[in-house]
Amino acid sequence: MPRLLSCHYATSHAPSLGAARWRAVVLACVVVVGGAGAASVQAQASGAPALSSPLPPGTHGQPAVAGSGAGYHSPNSPIAPLPVRSDVVPWSVLTDLTKKTTANAVLPVFNAQQQGMHQTVQRIQGFMVPMDAKPTQKHFLLTSVPLTCSFCIPGGPESMVEVKAKTPVRYSLEPVVVEGKFNVLPNDPYGLFYRLVEAVPVK
């Protein structure tokens, strides 16, 4: 499957995709979004209060760009934003980074706080992007804002965490919280910035 597979194609052909191809499509969309986000204006929330959900458009005088940065939760969405929780890593912490462009990739430049989280146990709250059609998932993405379609990633790679769970997690349109070993990814081949491994669901 081509690396820069169109998300529109993926959506229209979703019923015919097997589990392996489904996973490849989702990760391909991540790569596409990561590349597009590098050329877009990013809304930086440095010095802002720690929020579980991304900031709205126009914050700090910067326009929001769909499919890049922290993502944008539309007020017209039928899905409620993430509730504020004190026991999870705020998305404002994960999305507060810069990027550098090389000949082959767009790479994250992690700040000291993000680097200090590497290989530590953390809790992440987000909206689930399943990697197959099963009712429970052991490999999925968590995003800061809900998807607008099955394969439309609403933010850049800083707005998602790849999760590899120790025990299956039931798919839900409602926010999901998992706990596991957090990893920052300075040069992931799929363009991901964060991964949580050995994860378990948390109420």
PDB file of C-alpha atoms in Angstrom:
ATOM      1  CA  MET A   1       0.000   0.000   0.000  1.00  0.00           C
ATOM      2  CA  PRO A   2       1.466   3.389  -0.938  1.00  0.00           C
ATOM      3  CA  ARG A   3       2.858   5.408   1.950  1.00  0.00           C
ATOM      4  CA  LEU A   4       0.830   8.508   1.070  1.00  0.00           C
ATOM      5  CA  LEU A   5      -2.492   6.736   0.692  1.00  0.00           C
ATOM      6  CA  SER A   6      -5.446   9.112   0.462  1.00  0.00           C
ATOM      7  CA  CYS A   7      -7.729   9.158   3.514  1.00  0.00           C
ATOM      8  CA  HIS A   8     -10.687   9.651   1.152  1.00  0.00           C
ATOM      9  CA  TYR A   9      -9.813   6.409  -0.623  1.00  0.00           C
ATOM     10  CA  ALA A  10      -9.473   4.652   2.717  1.00  0.00           C
ATOM     11  CA  THR A  11     -12.865   5.817   3.872  1.00  0.00           C
ATOM     12  CA  SER A  12     -14.666   4.788   0.695  1.00  0.00           C
ATOM     13  CA  HIS A  13     -13.008   1.347   0.701  1.00  0.00           C
ATOM     14  CA  ALA A  14     -13.078   0.687   4.474  1.00  0.00           C
ATOM     15  CA  PRO A  15     -15.501  -2.297   4.303  1.00  0.00           C
ATOM     16  CA  SER A  16     -13.164  -4.209   2.005  1.00  0.00           C
ATOM     17  CA  LEU A  17     -10.005  -3.651   4.047  1.00  0.00           C
ATOM     18  CA  GLY A  18      -8.649  -6.482   6.186  1.00  0.00           C
ATOM     19  CA  ALA A  19      -7.207  -5.864   9.652  1.00  0.00           C
ATOM     20  CA  ALA A  20      -3.607  -5.545   8.453  1.00  0.00           C
ATOM     21  CA  ARG A  21      -4.522  -3.136   5.649  1.00  0.00           C
ATOM     22  CA  TRP A  22      -6.774  -1.155   8.038  1.00  0.00           C
ATOM     23  CA  ARG A  23      -3.807  -0.620  10.361  1.00  0.00           C
ATOM     24  CA  ALA A  24      -1.604   0.411   7.429  1.00  0.00           C
ATOM     25  CA  VAL A  25      -4.202   2.930   6.251  1.00  0.00           C
ATOM     26  CA  VAL A  26      -4.528   4.580   9.666  1.00  0.00           C
ATOM     27  CA  LEU A  27      -0.766   4.851  10.073  1.00  0.00           C
ATOM     28  CA  ALA A  28      -0.438   6.149   6.501  1.00  0.00           C
ATOM     29  CA  CYS A  29      -2.913   8.894   7.364  1.00  0.00           C
ATOM     30  CA  VAL A  30      -0.741   9.753  10.386  1.00  0.00           C
ATOM     31  CA  VAL A  31       2.283  10.138   8.109  1.00  0.00           C
ATOM     32  CA  VAL A  32       0.351  12.377   5.723  1.00  0.00           C
ATOM     33  CA  VAL A  33      -0.951  14.579   8.515  1.00  0.00           C
ATOM     34  CA  GLY A  34       2.469  14.836  10.132  1.00  0.00           C
ATOM     35  CA  GLY A  35       3.988  16.091   6.899  1.00  0.00           C
ATOM     36  CA  ALA A  36       1.206  18.579   6.285  1.00  0.00           C
ATOM     37  CA  GLY A  37       1.432  19.936   9.801  1.00  0.00           C
ATOM     38  CA  ALA A  38       5.049  20.958   9.344  1.00  0.00           C
ATOM     39  CA  ALA A  39       4.049  23.483   6.689  1.00  0.00           C
ATOM     40  CA  SER A  40       1.190  24.916   8.770  1.00  0.00           C
ATOM     41  CA  VAL A  41       1.068  27.579  11.426  1.00  0.00           C
ATOM     42  CA  GLN A  42       1.074  25.919  14.844  1.00  0.00           C
ATOM     43  CA  ALA A  43      -0.865  27.286  17.817  1.00  0.00           C
ATOM     44  CA  GLN A  44       1.642  27.276  20.669  1.00  0.00           C
ATOM     45  CA  ALA A  45       0.232  27.314  24.193  1.00  0.00           C
ATOM     46  CA  SER A  46       3.428  28.029  26.117  1.00  0.00           C
ATOM     47  CA  GLY A  47       2.614  29.537  29.463  1.00  0.00           C
ATOM     48  CA  ALA A  48      -1.053  28.612  29.147  1.00  0.00           C
ATOM     49  CA  PRO A  49      -2.855  26.555  31.790  1.00  0.00           C
ATOM     50  CA  ALA A  50      -2.634  22.786  31.409  1.00  0.00           C
ATOM     51  CA  LEU A  51      -5.758  21.611  29.608  1.00  0.00           C
ATOM     52  CA  SER A  52      -6.877  18.065  28.837  1.00  0.00           C
ATOM     53  CA  SER A  53      -8.277  19.181  25.480  1.00  0.00           C
ATOM     54  CA  PRO A  54      -6.568  21.383  22.869  1.00  0.00           C
ATOM     55  CA  LEU A  55      -7.069  25.122  22.800  1.00  0.00           C
ATOM     56  CA  PRO A  56      -9.724  26.675  20.521  1.00  0.00           C
ATOM     57  CA  PRO A  57      -8.818  28.460  17.262  1.00  0.00           C
ATOM     58  CA  GLY A  58      -7.351  31.922  17.531  1.00  0.00           C
ATOM     59  CA  THR A  59      -5.731  31.246  20.918  1.00  0.00           C
ATOM     60  CA  HIS A  60      -2.727  33.522  21.432  1.00  0.00           C
ATOM     61  CA  GLY A  61      -3.432  35.161  18.083  1.00  0.00           C
ATOM     62  CA  GLN A  62      -2.620  32.028  16.079  1.00  0.00           C
ATOM     63  CA  PRO A  63      -5.139  30.482  13.660  1.00  0.00           C
ATOM     64  CA  ALA A  64      -6.077  26.831  14.090  1.00  0.00           C
ATOM     65  CA  VAL A  65      -5.189  24.613  11.130  1.00  0.00           C
ATOM     66  CA  ALA A  66      -7.255  21.478  10.568  1.00  0.00           C
ATOM     67  CA  GLY A  67      -5.193  18.297  10.540  1.00  0.00           C
ATOM     68  CA  SER A  68      -2.194  19.856  12.246  1.00  0.00           C
ATOM     69  CA  GLY A  69      -0.915  20.767  15.670  1.00  0.00           C
ATOM     70  CA  ALA A  70      -3.091  20.038  18.674  1.00  0.00           C
ATOM     71  CA  GLY A  71      -6.202  19.591  16.573  1.00  0.00           C
ATOM     72  CA  TYR A  72      -9.524  21.348  17.008  1.00  0.00           C
ATOM     73  CA  HIS A  73     -12.675  20.054  18.681  1.00  0.00           C
ATOM     74  CA  SER A  74     -15.534  21.665  16.802  1.00  0.00           C
ATOM     75  CA  PRO A  75     -18.341  23.088  18.939  1.00  0.00           C
ATOM     76  CA  ASN A  76     -20.701  21.428  16.449  1.00  0.00           C
ATOM     77  CA  SER A  77     -19.367  17.960  17.245  1.00  0.00           C
ATOM     78  CA  PRO A  78     -21.940  15.596  18.792  1.00  0.00           C
ATOM     79  CA  ILE A  79     -19.145  14.228  20.987  1.00  0.00           C
ATOM     80  CA  ALA A  80     -18.311  16.149  24.149  1.00  0.00           C
ATOM     81  CA  PRO A  81     -14.729  17.342  24.740  1.00  0.00           C
ATOM     82  CA  LEU A  82     -12.483  15.429  27.097  1.00  0.00           C
ATOM     83  CA  PRO A  83     -13.420  15.984  30.732  1.00  0.00           C
ATOM     84  CA  VAL A  84     -10.844  17.663  32.937  1.00  0.00           C
ATOM     85  CA  ARG A  85      -8.963  15.091  35.015  1.00  0.00           C
ATOM     86  CA  SER A  86      -6.053  15.687  37.374  1.00  0.00           C
ATOM     87  CA  ASP A  87      -4.687  12.136  37.044  1.00  0.00           C
ATOM     88  CA  VAL A  88      -3.825  12.217  33.314  1.00  0.00           C
ATOM     89  CA  VAL A  89      -1.154  13.925  31.222  1.00  0.00           C
ATOM     90  CA  PRO A  90      -2.763  17.072  29.737  1.00  0.00           C
ATOM     91  CA  TRP A  91      -2.673  17.209  25.939  1.00  0.00           C
ATOM     92  CA  SER A  92      -1.306  20.746  26.215  1.00  0.00           C
ATOM     93  CA  VAL A  93       1.891  19.147  27.603  1.00  0.00           C
ATOM     94  CA  LEU A  94       2.196  16.707  24.683  1.00  0.00           C
ATOM     95  CA  THR A  95       1.388  19.229  21.953  1.00  0.00           C
ATOM     96  CA  ASP A  96       3.766  21.947  23.192  1.00  0.00           C
ATOM     97  CA  LEU A  97       6.721  21.106  20.967  1.00  0.00           C
ATOM     98  CA  THR A  98       8.550  22.268  17.874  1.00  0.00           C
ATOM     99  CA  LYS A  99       9.493  20.282  14.785  1.00  0.00           C
ATOM    100  CA  LYS A 100      12.460  20.145  12.473  1.00  0.00           C
ATOM    101  CA  THR A 101      12.353  19.134   8.824  1.00  0.00           C
ATOM    102  CA  THR A 102      15.018  16.856   7.350  1.00  0.00           C
ATOM    103  CA  ALA A 103      15.395  15.534   3.819  1.00  0.00           C
ATOM    104  CA  ASN A 104      13.213  12.525   4.636  1.00  0.00           C
ATOM    105  CA  ALA A 105      10.986  13.367   7.588  1.00  0.00           C
ATOM    106  CA  VAL A 106       9.460  15.873   9.966  1.00  0.00           C
ATOM    107  CA  LEU A 107      10.914  15.156  13.394  1.00  0.00           C
ATOM    108  CA  PRO A 108       9.790  16.281  16.859  1.00  0.00           C
ATOM    109  CA  VAL A 109      11.995  18.376  19.116  1.00  0.00           C
ATOM    110  CA  PHE A 110      10.944  17.355  22.619  1.00  0.00           C
ATOM    111  CA  ASN A 111      11.243  19.784  25.501  1.00  0.00           C
ATOM    112  CA  ALA A 112      12.694  18.882  28.907  1.00  0.00           C
ATOM    113  CA  GLN A 113       9.323  17.968  30.409  1.00  0.00           C
ATOM    114  CA  GLN A 114       8.491  15.588  27.568  1.00  0.00           C
ATOM    115  CA  GLN A 115      11.948  14.003  27.664  1.00  0.00           C
ATOM    116  CA  GLY A 116      11.570  13.511  31.404  1.00  0.00           C
ATOM    117  CA  MET A 117       8.428  11.424  30.811  1.00  0.00           C
ATOM    118  CA  HIS A 118      10.309   8.894  28.636  1.00  0.00           C
ATOM    119  CA  GLN A 119      10.137   5.350  30.020  1.00  0.00           C
ATOM    120  CA  THR A 120       7.952   6.398  32.952  1.00  0.00           C
ATOM    121  CA  VAL A 121       4.440   5.218  33.843  1.00  0.00           C
ATOM    122  CA  GLN A 122       1.819   7.722  32.709  1.00  0.00           C
ATOM    123  CA  ARG A 123      -1.941   7.942  32.220  1.00  0.00           C
ATOM    124  CA  ILE A 124      -3.320   9.217  28.923  1.00  0.00           C
ATOM    125  CA  GLN A 125      -6.912  10.206  28.173  1.00  0.00           C
ATOM    126  CA  GLY A 126      -8.195  10.461  24.623  1.00  0.00           C
ATOM    127  CA  PHE A 127     -10.512   9.304  21.865  1.00  0.00           C
ATOM    128  CA  MET A 128      -9.828   5.834  20.466  1.00  0.00           C
ATOM    129  CA  VAL A 129      -8.855   5.211  16.841  1.00  0.00           C
ATOM    130  CA  PRO A 130      -9.108   1.423  16.441  1.00  0.00           C
ATOM    131  CA  MET A 131      -6.669  -0.519  14.268  1.00  0.00           C
ATOM    132  CA  ASP A 132      -9.151  -3.247  13.347  1.00  0.00           C
ATOM    133  CA  ALA A 133     -12.885  -3.941  13.465  1.00  0.00           C
ATOM    134  CA  LYS A 134     -12.915  -5.960  16.694  1.00  0.00           C
ATOM    135  CA  PRO A 135     -14.962  -4.780  19.713  1.00  0.00           C
ATOM    136  CA  THR A 136     -11.805  -4.802  21.860  1.00  0.00           C
ATOM    137  CA  GLN A 137      -8.408  -3.442  20.886  1.00  0.00           C
ATOM    138  CA  LYS A 138      -4.826  -4.132  21.953  1.00  0.00           C
ATOM    139  CA  HIS A 139      -3.232  -1.767  19.401  1.00  0.00           C
ATOM    140  CA  PHE A 140      -4.838   1.626  18.764  1.00  0.00           C
ATOM    141  CA  LEU A 141      -4.310   5.366  18.750  1.00  0.00           C
ATOM    142  CA  LEU A 142      -5.589   7.853  21.312  1.00  0.00           C
ATOM    143  CA  THR A 143      -6.239  11.339  19.951  1.00  0.00           C
ATOM    144  CA  SER A 144      -6.815  14.652  21.676  1.00  0.00           C
ATOM    145  CA  VAL A 145     -10.021  15.343  19.737  1.00  0.00           C
ATOM    146  CA  PRO A 146     -12.540  12.959  18.125  1.00  0.00           C
ATOM    147  CA  LEU A 147     -12.280  11.961  14.480  1.00  0.00           C
ATOM    148  CA  THR A 148     -14.476  13.680  11.920  1.00  0.00           C
ATOM    149  CA  CYS A 149     -14.560  10.470   9.841  1.00  0.00           C
ATOM    150  CA  SER A 150     -13.192   6.928  10.145  1.00  0.00           C
ATOM    151  CA  PHE A 151      -9.766   7.825   8.726  1.00  0.00           C
ATOM    152  CA  CYS A 152      -9.565  11.620   9.126  1.00  0.00           C
ATOM    153  CA  ILE A 153      -6.981  12.408  11.784  1.00  0.00           C
ATOM    154  CA  PRO A 154      -7.978  15.849  13.162  1.00  0.00           C
ATOM    155  CA  GLY A 155      -4.561  16.930  14.413  1.00  0.00           C
ATOM    156  CA  GLY A 156      -0.852  16.448  13.872  1.00  0.00           C
ATOM    157  CA  PRO A 157       1.228  13.587  15.325  1.00  0.00           C
ATOM    158  CA  GLU A 158       1.641  15.547  18.570  1.00  0.00           C
ATOM    159  CA  SER A 159      -2.125  15.155  19.077  1.00  0.00           C
ATOM    160  CA  MET A 160      -2.034  11.346  19.252  1.00  0.00           C
ATOM    161  CA  VAL A 161      -0.427   8.520  21.215  1.00  0.00           C
ATOM    162  CA  GLU A 162       0.038   5.001  19.879  1.00  0.00           C
ATOM    163  CA  VAL A 163      -1.112   2.477  22.487  1.00  0.00           C
ATOM    164  CA  LYS A 164      -0.019  -1.150  22.767  1.00  0.00           C
ATOM    165  CA  ALA A 165      -2.147  -2.630  25.523  1.00  0.00           C
ATOM    166  CA  LYS A 166      -1.333  -5.503  27.859  1.00  0.00           C
ATOM    167  CA  THR A 167      -5.034  -6.342  28.126  1.00  0.00           C
ATOM    168  CA  PRO A 168      -7.721  -5.610  25.497  1.00  0.00           C
ATOM    169  CA  VAL A 169      -9.510  -2.274  25.754  1.00  0.00           C
ATOM    170  CA  ARG A 170     -13.139  -2.054  24.639  1.00  0.00           C
ATOM    171  CA  TYR A 171     -13.760   0.354  21.774  1.00  0.00           C
ATOM    172  CA  SER A 172     -15.867   3.356  22.673  1.00  0.00           C
ATOM    173  CA  LEU A 173     -16.845   6.723  21.227  1.00  0.00           C
ATOM    174  CA  GLU A 174     -16.496   8.068  24.757  1.00  0.00           C
ATOM    175  CA  PRO A 175     -13.090   9.107  26.155  1.00  0.00           C
ATOM    176  CA  VAL A 176     -10.745   6.261  27.091  1.00  0.00           C
ATOM    177  CA  VAL A 177      -8.077   6.372  29.820  1.00  0.00           C
ATOM    178  CA  VAL A 178      -5.116   3.992  29.826  1.00  0.00           C
ATOM    179  CA  GLU A 179      -1.992   3.672  31.933  1.00  0.00           C
ATOM    180  CA  GLY A 180       1.342   2.274  30.774  1.00  0.00           C
ATOM    181  CA  LYS A 181       4.998   2.957  30.058  1.00  0.00           C
ATOM    182  CA  PHE A 182       5.305   6.171  28.063  1.00  0.00           C
ATOM    183  CA  ASN A 183       7.879   6.590  25.296  1.00  0.00           C
ATOM    184  CA  VAL A 184       8.889   9.598  23.231  1.00  0.00           C
ATOM    185  CA  LEU A 185       9.779   8.705  19.632  1.00  0.00           C
ATOM    186  CA  PRO A 186      12.433  10.993  18.120  1.00  0.00           C
ATOM    187  CA  ASN A 187      12.501   9.274  14.717  1.00  0.00           C
ATOM    188  CA  ASP A 188       9.607   6.838  14.294  1.00  0.00           C
ATOM    189  CA  PRO A 189       9.270   5.358  10.770  1.00  0.00           C
ATOM    190  CA  TYR A 190       5.504   5.980  10.804  1.00  0.00           C
ATOM    191  CA  GLY A 191       5.865   9.589  11.920  1.00  0.00           C
ATOM    192  CA  LEU A 192       4.450   9.012  15.410  1.00  0.00           C
ATOM    193  CA  PHE A 193       5.766  11.090  18.327  1.00  0.00           C
ATOM    194  CA  TYR A 194       4.498   9.135  21.355  1.00  0.00           C
ATOM    195  CA  ARG A 195       3.837   5.509  22.329  1.00  0.00           C
ATOM    196  CA  LEU A 196       2.356   3.891  25.456  1.00  0.00           C
ATOM    197  CA  VAL A 197       3.224   0.214  25.962  1.00  0.00           C
ATOM    198  CA  GLU A 198       2.029  -2.477  28.405  1.00  0.00           C
ATOM    199  CA  ALA A 199      -1.051  -0.332  28.816  1.00  0.00           C
ATOM    200  CA  VAL A 200      -4.123  -1.215  30.878  1.00  0.00           C
ATOM    201  CA  PRO A 201      -7.511   0.523  30.960  1.00  0.00           C
ATOM    202  CA  VAL A 202      -8.285   2.859  33.851  1.00  0.00           C
ATOM    203  CA  LYS A 203     -11.699   4.047  35.005  1.00  0.00           C
TER     204      LYS A 203
END
